[in-house]
């Protein structure tokens, strides 16, 4: 697609339920990132996928969080047993091989606003 | 631990003013620094800086990096209400971006 697509754009869930967030990166982008942004704060790295390499999961805040990506396509971020502190905007970004491409940066999706009540 | 600190955290100006946003960083194995503008949810890319002293310019926006003093500035001249947004600075280290908290800029008519 033309841009990074995320769904749903908004999600309200009850505490304790599981949620699944979806990210469709730009076609041909090998790198895919998930970030979390709590209200009034900067972006917090969660996980990074690069091609078929093992993902960098070092930013996942707890074992309730997991993410998958098949090849260079769609990724899903799953949060199990949601807690109120999980409320945030979850942003996905994709990139061609980063750091080898100057002046490009990363392209972000519009995010999913998750509210846990 | 990597650190990216932006200042000020918020700024209110009038249309036509010039603003300077600051970003300092402490990162091992620094590769590059990026500036983003975030109006609603999706940050949009402004600049990527890899070399010291070379100014990047796009219209009324410009940015420069100082790798010796470990900071970058983002300048916006002749501000407009449409410049109101959160401006995010991020450094690239390895496979990830580390973001600062952002500067909330409000431009009043």
Coordinates of N, CA, C and O in Angstrom, one line a residue, chain B residues 1-5 23-30 33 69-71 91 93 98:
Chain B
X1 N 22.6 3.6 29.8 CA 21.3 3.6 29.1 C 21.2 4.8 28.2 O 21.6 5.9 28.5
X2 N 20.6 4.7 26.9 CA 20.5 5.8 26.0 C 19.5 6.8 26.6 O 18.5 6.5 27.2
X3 N 19.9 8.1 26.3 CA 19.1 9.2 26.8 C 18.9 10.2 25.7 O 19.9 10.6 25.0
X4 N 17.7 10.7 25.4 CA 17.4 11.8 24.5 C 16.6 12.8 25.3 O 15.5 12.4 25.8
X5 N 17.1 14.0 25.4 CA 16.4 15.0 26.2 C 16.0 16.2 25.3 O 16.9 16.8 24.7
X23 N 17.6 19.4 21.2 CA 17.6 17.9 21.5 C 19.1 17.5 21.8 O 20.0 17.7 21.0
X24 N 19.3 17.0 23.0 CA 20.6 16.5 23.4 C 20.5 15.0 23.6 O 19.4 14.5 24.0
X25 N 21.6 14.4 23.5 CA 21.5 12.9 23.5 C 22.8 12.3 24.1 O 23.9 12.9 24.1
X26 N 22.6 11.1 24.7 CA 23.7 10.3 25.2 C 23.4 8.9 24.6 O 22.5 8.2 25.1
X27 N 24.1 8.5 23.6 CA 23.9 7.2 23.0 C 25.2 6.6 22.6 O 26.1 7.3 22.1
X28 N 25.3 5.3 22.9 CA 26.5 4.6 22.4 C 26.3 4.2 21.0 O 25.1 3.9 20.6
X29 N 27.3 4.1 20.2 CA 27.2 3.7 18.8 C 26.2 4.5 18.0 O 25.3 4.0 17.3
X30 N 26.2 5.8 18.2 CA 25.3 6.7 17.5 C 25.4 6.5 16.0 O 26.5 6.4 15.4
X33 N 20.4 11.1 13.8 CA 19.4 11.7 14.6 C 18.3 12.1 13.6 O 18.5 12.6 12.5
X69 N 29.3 18.1 20.7 CA 28.6 18.5 21.9 C 27.3 17.7 22.1 O 26.6 17.9 23.1
X70 N 27.0 16.7 21.2 CA 25.9 15.8 21.3 C 24.5 16.5 21.4 O 23.8 16.3 22.3
X71 N 24.3 17.3 20.4 CA 23.0 17.9 20.4 C 22.6 18.3 19.0 O 23.4 18.4 18.1
X91 N 17.2 9.3 18.2 CA 18.5 8.9 17.7 C 18.4 7.4 17.3 O 17.7 6.6 17.9
X93 N 20.2 4.0 17.0 CA 21.4 3.2 17.5 C 21.0 1.7 17.1 O 20.0 1.2 17.6
X98 N 15.5 5.7 19.7 CA 15.2 6.2 21.0 C 14.7 7.6 20.9 O 15.4 8.5 20.4

